[in-house]
PDB file of N, CA and C in Angstrom:
ATOM      1  N   PRO A1378      10.276   4.506  -1.865  1.00 64.00           N
ATOM      2  CA  PRO A1378      10.969   5.527  -1.741  1.00 64.00           C
ATOM      3  C   PRO A1378      11.101   6.792  -2.269  1.00 64.00           C
ATOM      4  N   LYS A1379       9.999   6.937  -2.870  1.00 75.00           N
ATOM      5  CA  LYS A1379       9.829   8.421  -3.722  1.00 75.00           C
ATOM      6  C   LYS A1379       8.845   8.911  -3.252  1.00 75.00           C
ATOM      7  N   ALA A1380       7.908   8.534  -2.065  1.00 81.00           N
ATOM      8  CA  ALA A1380       6.698   9.543  -1.630  1.00 81.00           C
ATOM      9  C   ALA A1380       7.506  10.384  -0.579  1.00 81.00           C
ATOM     10  N   SER A1381       6.698  11.363  -0.499  1.00 81.00           N
ATOM     11  CA  SER A1381       6.796  12.953  -0.118  1.00 81.00           C
ATOM     12  C   SER A1381       5.720  13.310   0.675  1.00 81.00           C
ATOM     13  N   LEU A1382       6.398  13.905   2.312  1.00 77.00           N
ATOM     14  CA  LEU A1382       5.204  13.877   3.305  1.00 77.00           C
ATOM     15  C   LEU A1382       4.639  15.266   2.737  1.00 77.00           C
ATOM     16  N   GLN A1383       5.386  16.153   1.852  1.00 80.00           N
ATOM     17  CA  GLN A1383       5.250  17.714   1.061  1.00 80.00           C
ATOM     18  C   GLN A1383       3.764  17.226   0.371  1.00 80.00           C
ATOM     19  N   ASP A1384       4.274  17.031  -0.474  1.00 85.00           N
ATOM     20  CA  ASP A1384       2.845  16.592  -1.826  1.00 85.00           C
ATOM     21  C   ASP A1384       1.554  16.311  -1.683  1.00 85.00           C
ATOM     22  N   GLY A1385       1.366  15.840   0.016  1.00 84.00           N
ATOM     23  CA  GLY A1385      -0.144  15.544  -0.433  1.00 84.00           C
ATOM     24  C   GLY A1385      -0.773  14.503  -0.780  1.00 84.00           C
ATOM     25  N   LEU A1386      -0.264  13.575  -1.304  1.00 89.00           N
ATOM     26  CA  LEU A1386      -0.667  12.335  -2.263  1.00 89.00           C
ATOM     27  C   LEU A1386      -0.117  11.126  -1.728  1.00 89.00           C
ATOM     28  N   LEU A1387      -0.854  10.044  -1.860  1.00 88.00           N
ATOM     29  CA  LEU A1387      -0.635   8.512  -1.615  1.00 88.00           C
ATOM     30  C   LEU A1387       0.174   7.756  -2.645  1.00 88.00           C
ATOM     31  N   ASP A1388       1.312   7.292  -2.050  1.00 88.00           N
ATOM     32  CA  ASP A1388       1.938   6.725  -3.251  1.00 88.00           C
ATOM     33  C   ASP A1388       1.596   5.494  -3.304  1.00 88.00           C
ATOM     34  N   ILE A1389       1.391   4.745  -4.194  1.00 88.00           N
ATOM     35  CA  ILE A1389       0.666   3.401  -4.191  1.00 88.00           C
ATOM     36  C   ILE A1389       1.658   2.376  -5.501  1.00 88.00           C
ATOM     37  N   LEU A1390       2.025   1.450  -4.809  1.00 87.00           N
ATOM     38  CA  LEU A1390       3.056   0.454  -5.385  1.00 87.00           C
ATOM     39  C   LEU A1390       2.007  -0.980  -5.775  1.00 87.00           C
ATOM     40  N   MET A1391       2.070  -1.177  -6.755  1.00 88.00           N
ATOM     41  CA  MET A1391       1.055  -2.418  -7.413  1.00 88.00           C
ATOM     42  C   MET A1391       1.942  -3.570  -7.725  1.00 88.00           C
ATOM     43  N   VAL A1392       1.977  -5.043  -7.074  1.00 91.00           N
ATOM     44  CA  VAL A1392       2.594  -6.090  -7.681  1.00 91.00           C
ATOM     45  C   VAL A1392       1.552  -6.993  -7.916  1.00 91.00           C
ATOM     46  N   PRO A1393       1.761  -7.561  -8.971  1.00 91.00           N
ATOM     47  CA  PRO A1393       0.875  -8.650  -9.689  1.00 91.00           C
ATOM     48  C   PRO A1393       1.057 -10.375  -8.456  1.00 91.00           C
ATOM     49  N   LYS A1394       0.567 -10.685  -8.453  1.00 91.00           N
ATOM     50  CA  LYS A1394       0.945 -12.189  -8.178  1.00 91.00           C
ATOM     51  C   LYS A1394       2.244 -12.241  -8.826  1.00 91.00           C
ATOM     52  N   ILE A1395       3.317 -12.866  -8.203  1.00 94.00           N
ATOM     53  CA  ILE A1395       4.269 -13.587  -8.611  1.00 94.00           C
ATOM     54  C   ILE A1395       4.676 -14.676  -7.521  1.00 94.00           C
ATOM     55  N   ASN A1396       5.696 -15.164  -8.188  1.00 95.00           N
ATOM     56  CA  ASN A1396       6.360 -16.884  -7.403  1.00 95.00           C
ATOM     57  C   ASN A1396       7.271 -16.545  -6.315  1.00 95.00           C
ATOM     58  N   THR A1397       7.435 -17.134  -5.869  1.00 95.00           N
ATOM     59  CA  THR A1397       8.208 -17.627  -3.986  1.00 95.00           C
ATOM     60  C   THR A1397       9.628 -16.400  -4.839  1.00 95.00           C
ATOM     61  N   ILE A1398      10.261 -17.182  -5.547  1.00 96.00           N
ATOM     62  CA  ILE A1398      11.871 -16.722  -5.919  1.00 96.00           C
ATOM     63  C   ILE A1398      11.440 -15.411  -5.900  1.00 96.00           C
ATOM     64  N   GLN A1399       9.933 -14.815  -6.647  1.00 96.00           N
ATOM     65  CA  GLN A1399      10.164 -13.243  -7.272  1.00 96.00           C
ATOM     66  C   GLN A1399       9.623 -12.261  -5.687  1.00 96.00           C
ATOM     67  N   LYS A1400       9.031 -13.314  -5.104  1.00 94.00           N
ATOM     68  CA  LYS A1400       8.752 -12.346  -3.804  1.00 94.00           C
ATOM     69  C   LYS A1400      10.349 -12.539  -2.669  1.00 94.00           C
ATOM     70  N   LEU A1401      11.374 -13.285  -2.906  1.00 96.00           N
ATOM     71  CA  LEU A1401      11.944 -12.852  -1.904  1.00 96.00           C
ATOM     72  C   LEU A1401      12.891 -12.020  -2.627  1.00 96.00           C
ATOM     73  N   TYR A1402      13.056 -12.199  -3.987  1.00 95.00           N
ATOM     74  CA  TYR A1402      13.846 -10.888  -4.738  1.00 95.00           C
ATOM     75  C   TYR A1402      13.372  -9.522  -4.150  1.00 95.00           C
ATOM     76  N   PHE A1403      11.796  -9.404  -4.567  1.00 94.00           N
ATOM     77  CA  PHE A1403      11.115  -8.683  -4.257  1.00 94.00           C
ATOM     78  C   PHE A1403      11.393  -7.916  -2.884  1.00 94.00           C
ATOM     79  N   GLY A1404      11.287  -8.788  -2.155  1.00 93.00           N
ATOM     80  CA  GLY A1404      11.632  -7.998  -0.344  1.00 93.00           C
ATOM     81  C   GLY A1404      13.048  -7.850  -0.119  1.00 93.00           C
ATOM     82  N   LEU A1405      13.772  -8.230  -1.026  1.00 95.00           N
ATOM     83  CA  LEU A1405      15.214  -7.861  -0.876  1.00 95.00           C
ATOM     84  C   LEU A1405      15.275  -6.247  -1.431  1.00 95.00           C
ATOM     85  N   LEU A1406      14.431  -5.951  -2.524  1.00 94.00           N
ATOM     86  CA  LEU A1406      14.247  -4.856  -2.980  1.00 94.00           C
ATOM     87  C   LEU A1406      13.889  -3.876  -1.698  1.00 94.00           C
ATOM     88  N   VAL A1407      12.986  -4.022  -1.416  1.00 90.00           N
ATOM     89  CA  VAL A1407      11.936  -3.405  -0.566  1.00 90.00           C
ATOM     90  C   VAL A1407      12.766  -2.666   0.797  1.00 90.00           C
ATOM     91  N   LEU A1408      13.888  -3.876   1.145  1.00 93.00           N
ATOM     92  CA  LEU A1408      14.929  -3.728   2.118  1.00 93.00           C
ATOM     93  C   LEU A1408      16.044  -2.686   1.775  1.00 93.00           C
ATOM     94  N   LEU A1409      16.500  -2.950   0.384  1.00 93.00           N
ATOM     95  CA  LEU A1409      17.214  -1.801  -0.165  1.00 93.00           C
ATOM     96  C   LEU A1409      16.539  -0.417  -0.740  1.00 93.00           C
ATOM     97  N   LYS A1410      15.342  -0.188  -0.591  1.00 88.00           N
ATOM     98  CA  LYS A1410      14.301   0.859  -1.171  1.00 88.00           C
ATOM     99  C   LYS A1410      14.951   1.128  -2.539  1.00 88.00           C
ATOM    100  N   LYS A1411      14.496  -0.053  -3.242  1.00 91.00           N
ATOM    101  CA  LYS A1411      15.046  -0.092  -4.529  1.00 91.00           C
ATOM    102  C   LYS A1411      13.929  -0.842  -5.288  1.00 91.00           C
ATOM    103  N   THR A1412      12.579  -1.075  -4.829  1.00 89.00           N
ATOM    104  CA  THR A1412      11.609  -1.559  -5.722  1.00 89.00           C
ATOM    105  C   THR A1412      11.161  -0.591  -6.873  1.00 89.00           C
ATOM    106  N   ASP A1413      11.693   0.552  -6.986  1.00 86.00           N
ATOM    107  CA  ASP A1413      11.270   0.775  -8.419  1.00 86.00           C
ATOM    108  C   ASP A1413      12.102   0.224 -10.047  1.00 86.00           C
ATOM    109  N   SER A1414      13.248  -0.742  -9.418  1.00 89.00           N
ATOM    110  CA  SER A1414      13.822  -1.676 -10.261  1.00 89.00           C
ATOM    111  C   SER A1414      13.091  -2.766 -10.174  1.00 89.00           C
ATOM    112  N   PHE A1415      12.130  -3.291  -9.815  1.00 93.00           N
ATOM    113  CA  PHE A1415      11.019  -4.330 -10.108  1.00 93.00           C
ATOM    114  C   PHE A1415      10.545  -3.914 -11.180  1.00 93.00           C
ATOM    115  N   ALA A1416      10.595  -4.772 -12.419  1.00 92.00           N
ATOM    116  CA  ALA A1416       9.801  -4.471 -13.660  1.00 92.00           C
ATOM    117  C   ALA A1416       8.536  -4.970 -12.858  1.00 92.00           C
ATOM    118  N   LYS A1417       7.877  -5.816 -12.762  1.00 93.00           N
ATOM    119  CA  LYS A1417       6.908  -6.172 -12.418  1.00 93.00           C
ATOM    120  C   LYS A1417       5.592  -4.870 -11.306  1.00 93.00           C
ATOM    121  N   ALA A1418       6.191  -4.198 -10.862  1.00 91.00           N
ATOM    122  CA  ALA A1418       5.687  -3.112 -10.258  1.00 91.00           C
ATOM    123  C   ALA A1418       5.556  -2.057 -10.824  1.00 91.00           C
ATOM    124  N   GLU A1419       4.095  -1.637 -10.120  1.00 91.00           N
ATOM    125  CA  GLU A1419       3.516  -0.265 -11.201  1.00 91.00           C
ATOM    126  C   GLU A1419       3.140   0.938  -9.830  1.00 91.00           C
ATOM    127  N   TRP A1420       4.118   1.381  -9.996  1.00 89.00           N
ATOM    128  CA  TRP A1420       3.813   2.974  -9.200  1.00 89.00           C
ATOM    129  C   TRP A1420       2.790   3.838  -9.597  1.00 89.00           C
ATOM    130  N   THR A1421       2.458   4.564  -8.805  1.00 90.00           N
ATOM    131  CA  THR A1421       1.536   5.549  -9.126  1.00 90.00           C
ATOM    132  C   THR A1421       1.173   6.602  -8.157  1.00 90.00           C
ATOM    133  N   GLN A1422       0.671   7.680  -8.010  1.00 92.00           N
ATOM    134  CA  GLN A1422       0.142   8.734  -6.660  1.00 92.00           C
ATOM    135  C   GLN A1422      -1.273   9.498  -7.112  1.00 92.00           C
ATOM    136  N   VAL A1423      -2.012   9.198  -6.205  1.00 93.00           N
ATOM    137  CA  VAL A1423      -3.539   9.659  -5.865  1.00 93.00           C
ATOM    138  C   VAL A1423      -3.708  10.500  -4.587  1.00 93.00           C
ATOM    139  N   ALA A1424      -4.634  11.290  -4.586  1.00 92.00           N
ATOM    140  CA  ALA A1424      -5.349  12.049  -3.722  1.00 92.00           C
ATOM    141  C   ALA A1424      -6.427  11.045  -3.003  1.00 92.00           C
ATOM    142  N   GLU A1425      -6.873  10.414  -3.546  1.00 94.00           N
ATOM    143  CA  GLU A1425      -7.452   9.274  -2.682  1.00 94.00           C
ATOM    144  C   GLU A1425      -8.010   7.788  -3.748  1.00 94.00           C
ATOM    145  N   LEU A1426      -8.623   7.031  -3.168  1.00 92.00           N
ATOM    146  CA  LEU A1426      -8.163   5.539  -3.541  1.00 92.00           C
ATOM    147  C   LEU A1426      -9.500   4.783  -2.910  1.00 92.00           C
ATOM    148  N   GLU A1427     -10.093   3.846  -3.611  1.00 93.00           N
ATOM    149  CA  GLU A1427     -11.255   2.953  -3.302  1.00 93.00           C
ATOM    150  C   GLU A1427     -10.918   2.081  -3.462  1.00 93.00           C
ATOM    151  N   VAL A1428     -10.660   0.943  -2.830  1.00 88.00           N
ATOM    152  CA  VAL A1428     -10.203  -0.756  -3.005  1.00 88.00           C
ATOM    153  C   VAL A1428     -11.306  -1.499  -2.794  1.00 88.00           C
ATOM    154  N   THR A1429     -11.423  -2.168  -3.591  1.00 87.00           N
ATOM    155  CA  THR A1429     -12.681  -3.435  -3.064  1.00 87.00           C
ATOM    156  C   THR A1429     -12.231  -4.889  -3.044  1.00 87.00           C
ATOM    157  N   ILE A1430     -12.174  -5.721  -2.081  1.00 84.00           N
ATOM    158  CA  ILE A1430     -11.529  -6.648  -1.843  1.00 84.00           C
ATOM    159  C   ILE A1430     -12.920  -7.891  -2.466  1.00 84.00           C
ATOM    160  N   ALA A1431     -12.269  -8.228  -3.489  1.00 82.00           N
ATOM    161  CA  ALA A1431     -13.225  -9.520  -4.256  1.00 82.00           C
ATOM    162  C   ALA A1431     -13.055 -10.852  -3.149  1.00 82.00           C
ATOM    163  N   ASP A1432     -14.743 -11.406  -2.984  1.00 80.00           N
ATOM    164  CA  ASP A1432     -14.801 -12.737  -2.478  1.00 80.00           C
ATOM    165  C   ASP A1432     -14.867 -12.935  -0.959  1.00 80.00           C
ATOM    166  N   PHE A1433     -14.796 -11.581  -0.413  1.00 76.00           N
ATOM    167  CA  PHE A1433     -14.453 -11.655   1.195  1.00 76.00           C
ATOM    168  C   PHE A1433     -15.470 -10.774   1.573  1.00 76.00           C
ATOM    169  N   GLU A1434     -16.533 -11.298   2.717  1.00 76.00           N
ATOM    170  CA  GLU A1434     -17.251 -10.608   3.235  1.00 76.00           C
ATOM    171  C   GLU A1434     -16.729  -9.905   4.194  1.00 76.00           C
ATOM    172  N   THR A1435     -15.323 -10.142   5.099  1.00 80.00           N
ATOM    173  CA  THR A1435     -14.971  -9.824   6.069  1.00 80.00           C
ATOM    174  C   THR A1435     -13.481  -9.411   6.262  1.00 80.00           C
ATOM    175  N   ASN A1436     -12.227  -8.740   6.675  1.00 82.00           N
ATOM    176  CA  ASN A1436     -11.334  -8.864   6.461  1.00 82.00           C
ATOM    177  C   ASN A1436     -10.473  -8.412   7.370  1.00 82.00           C
ATOM    178  N   VAL A1437      -9.112  -8.645   7.527  1.00 83.00           N
ATOM    179  CA  VAL A1437      -8.493  -8.296   8.720  1.00 83.00           C
ATOM    180  C   VAL A1437      -7.303  -7.184   7.445  1.00 83.00           C
ATOM    181  N   ILE A1438      -7.293  -6.081   8.240  1.00 82.00           N
ATOM    182  CA  ILE A1438      -6.695  -4.845   7.723  1.00 82.00           C
ATOM    183  C   ILE A1438      -5.475  -4.659   9.057  1.00 82.00           C
ATOM    184  N   GLN A1439      -4.526  -4.473   8.862  1.00 80.00           N
ATOM    185  CA  GLN A1439      -3.461  -3.860   9.666  1.00 80.00           C
ATOM    186  C   GLN A1439      -3.254  -2.032   8.969  1.00 80.00           C
ATOM    187  N   LEU A1440      -3.563  -1.072  10.162  1.00 80.00           N
ATOM    188  CA  LEU A1440      -3.743   0.038   9.770  1.00 80.00           C
ATOM    189  C   LEU A1440      -2.614   0.667  11.437  1.00 80.00           C
ATOM    190  N   ASP A1441      -1.895   0.981  10.741  1.00 79.00           N
ATOM    191  CA  ASP A1441      -1.052   1.801  11.652  1.00 79.00           C
ATOM    192  C   ASP A1441       0.144   0.747  12.586  1.00 79.00           C
ATOM    193  N   GLY A1442      -0.040  -0.339  12.502  1.00 82.00           N
ATOM    194  CA  GLY A1442       0.793  -1.332  13.406  1.00 82.00           C
ATOM    195  C   GLY A1442      -0.182  -1.997  13.837  1.00 82.00           C
ATOM    196  N   GLU A1443      -1.699  -1.807  13.827  1.00 90.00           N
ATOM    197  CA  GLU A1443      -2.638  -2.690  14.425  1.00 90.00           C
ATOM    198  C   GLU A1443      -3.866  -3.357  13.847  1.00 90.00           C
ATOM    199  N   TYR A1444      -4.010  -4.370  14.111  1.00 90.00           N
ATOM    200  CA  TYR A1444      -5.078  -5.510  13.541  1.00 90.00           C
ATOM    201  C   TYR A1444      -6.472  -5.044  13.385  1.00 90.00           C
ATOM    202  N   TYR A1445      -7.621  -4.691  12.596  1.00 89.00           N
ATOM    203  CA  TYR A1445      -9.110  -4.806  12.823  1.00 89.00           C
ATOM    204  C   TYR A1445      -9.559  -5.483  11.975  1.00 89.00           C
ATOM    205  N   LEU A1446     -10.631  -6.027  12.506  1.00 89.00           N
ATOM    206  CA  LEU A1446     -11.617  -6.657  11.833  1.00 89.00           C
ATOM    207  C   LEU A1446     -12.560  -5.953  10.997  1.00 89.00           C
ATOM    208  N   PHE A1447     -12.861  -6.199   9.788  1.00 86.00           N
ATOM    209  CA  PHE A1447     -13.677  -5.227   9.143  1.00 86.00           C
ATOM    210  C   PHE A1447     -14.784  -6.080   8.574  1.00 86.00           C
ATOM    211  N   LYS A1448     -15.992  -5.839   8.686  1.00 87.00           N
ATOM    212  CA  LYS A1448     -17.335  -6.642   8.158  1.00 87.00           C
ATOM    213  C   LYS A1448     -17.538  -5.764   6.603  1.00 87.00           C
ATOM    214  N   GLU A1449     -16.714  -5.809   5.966  1.00 84.00           N
ATOM    215  CA  GLU A1449     -16.784  -5.316   4.521  1.00 84.00           C
ATOM    216  C   GLU A1449     -15.797  -5.404   3.965  1.00 84.00           C
ATOM    217  N   ASN A1450     -15.993  -5.139   2.684  1.00 85.00           N
ATOM    218  CA  ASN A1450     -14.867  -5.426   1.654  1.00 85.00           C
ATOM    219  C   ASN A1450     -14.335  -4.009   0.626  1.00 85.00           C
ATOM    220  N   LYS A1451     -14.814  -2.879   0.768  1.00 88.00           N
ATOM    221  CA  LYS A1451     -14.788  -1.706   0.145  1.00 88.00           C
ATOM    222  C   LYS A1451     -14.251  -0.703   1.096  1.00 88.00           C
ATOM    223  N   PHE A1452     -12.929  -0.486   0.656  1.00 89.00           N
ATOM    224  CA  PHE A1452     -12.559   0.887   1.527  1.00 89.00           C
ATOM    225  C   PHE A1452     -11.899   2.063   0.694  1.00 89.00           C
ATOM    226  N   ARG A1453     -11.889   3.087   1.728  1.00 92.00           N
ATOM    227  CA  ARG A1453     -12.365   4.226   0.488  1.00 92.00           C
ATOM    228  C   ARG A1453     -10.877   4.993   1.429  1.00 92.00           C
ATOM    229  N   ILE A1454      -9.712   5.488   0.735  1.00 90.00           N
ATOM    230  CA  ILE A1454      -8.801   5.919   1.535  1.00 90.00           C
ATOM    231  C   ILE A1454      -8.548   7.549   0.665  1.00 90.00           C
ATOM    232  N   GLU A1455      -8.242   8.434   1.489  1.00 92.00           N
ATOM    233  CA  GLU A1455      -7.952   9.618   1.144  1.00 92.00           C
ATOM    234  C   GLU A1455      -6.665  10.298   2.039  1.00 92.00           C
ATOM    235  N   VAL A1456      -5.842  11.072   1.303  1.00 89.00           N
ATOM    236  CA  VAL A1456      -5.287  11.837   1.957  1.00 89.00           C
ATOM    237  C   VAL A1456      -5.888  13.266   2.442  1.00 89.00           C
ATOM    238  N   LEU A1457      -5.562  13.283   3.679  1.00 86.00           N
ATOM    239  CA  LEU A1457      -5.962  14.725   4.116  1.00 86.00           C
ATOM    240  C   LEU A1457      -4.659  15.645   4.615  1.00 86.00           C
ATOM    241  N   PRO A1458      -4.307  16.628   3.699  1.00 79.00           N
ATOM    242  CA  PRO A1458      -3.289  17.429   3.502  1.00 79.00           C
ATOM    243  C   PRO A1458      -2.880  18.278   5.187  1.00 79.00           C
ATOM    244  N   SER A1459      -1.847  18.107   5.448  1.00 78.00           N
ATOM    245  CA  SER A1459      -1.891  18.901   6.923  1.00 78.00           C
ATOM    246  C   SER A1459      -1.939  18.249   7.966  1.00 78.00           C
ATOM    247  N   ALA A1460      -2.911  17.553   8.025  1.00 80.00           N
ATOM    248  CA  ALA A1460      -3.903  16.630   9.132  1.00 80.00           C
ATOM    249  C   ALA A1460      -2.946  16.142  10.217  1.00 80.00           C
ATOM    250  N   LEU A1461      -1.518  15.938   9.933  1.00 76.00           N
ATOM    251  CA  LEU A1461      -0.634  15.215  10.881  1.00 76.00           C
ATOM    252  C   LEU A1461       0.990  15.967  10.880  1.00 76.00           C
ATOM    253  N   LYS A1462       1.304  16.189  11.769  1.00 78.00           N
ATOM    254  CA  LYS A1462       2.629  17.092  12.231  1.00 78.00           C
ATOM    255  C   LYS A1462       3.405  16.033  12.426  1.00 78.00           C
ATOM    256  N   VAL A1463       4.177  15.981  11.606  1.00 74.00           N
ATOM    257  CA  VAL A1463       5.623  15.334  12.004  1.00 74.00           C
ATOM    258  C   VAL A1463       6.817  15.857  12.173  1.00 74.00           C
ATOM    259  N   LEU A1464       7.516  15.433  13.279  1.00 80.00           N
ATOM    260  CA  LEU A1464       8.650  16.164  13.791  1.00 80.00           C
ATOM    261  C   LEU A1464      10.031  15.384  13.247  1.00 80.00           C
ATOM    262  N   CYS A1465      10.609  16.027  13.116  1.00 72.00           N
ATOM    263  CA  CYS A1465      11.862  15.265  12.478  1.00 72.00           C
ATOM    264  C   CYS A1465      12.925  15.596  13.065  1.00 72.00           C
TER     265      CYS A1465
END
């Protein structure tokens, strides 16, 4: 809910492993756009990010609604300011 198209930053919401009841509650908060009220969630903003998925040599990743198989476990993600024009 706090994300901005103009700030040039990627909003990251990290949630640790949680039990099934907490997952259902968090899912409801996502639908209500109230994830900031989930105490176990940590929110931050970055211009770039490197993610390593431990214990996996190949990974299925969803990018823009499509699934892709990567034979890697390390990913670098960065924001390219003004690279996309959004029509409102």
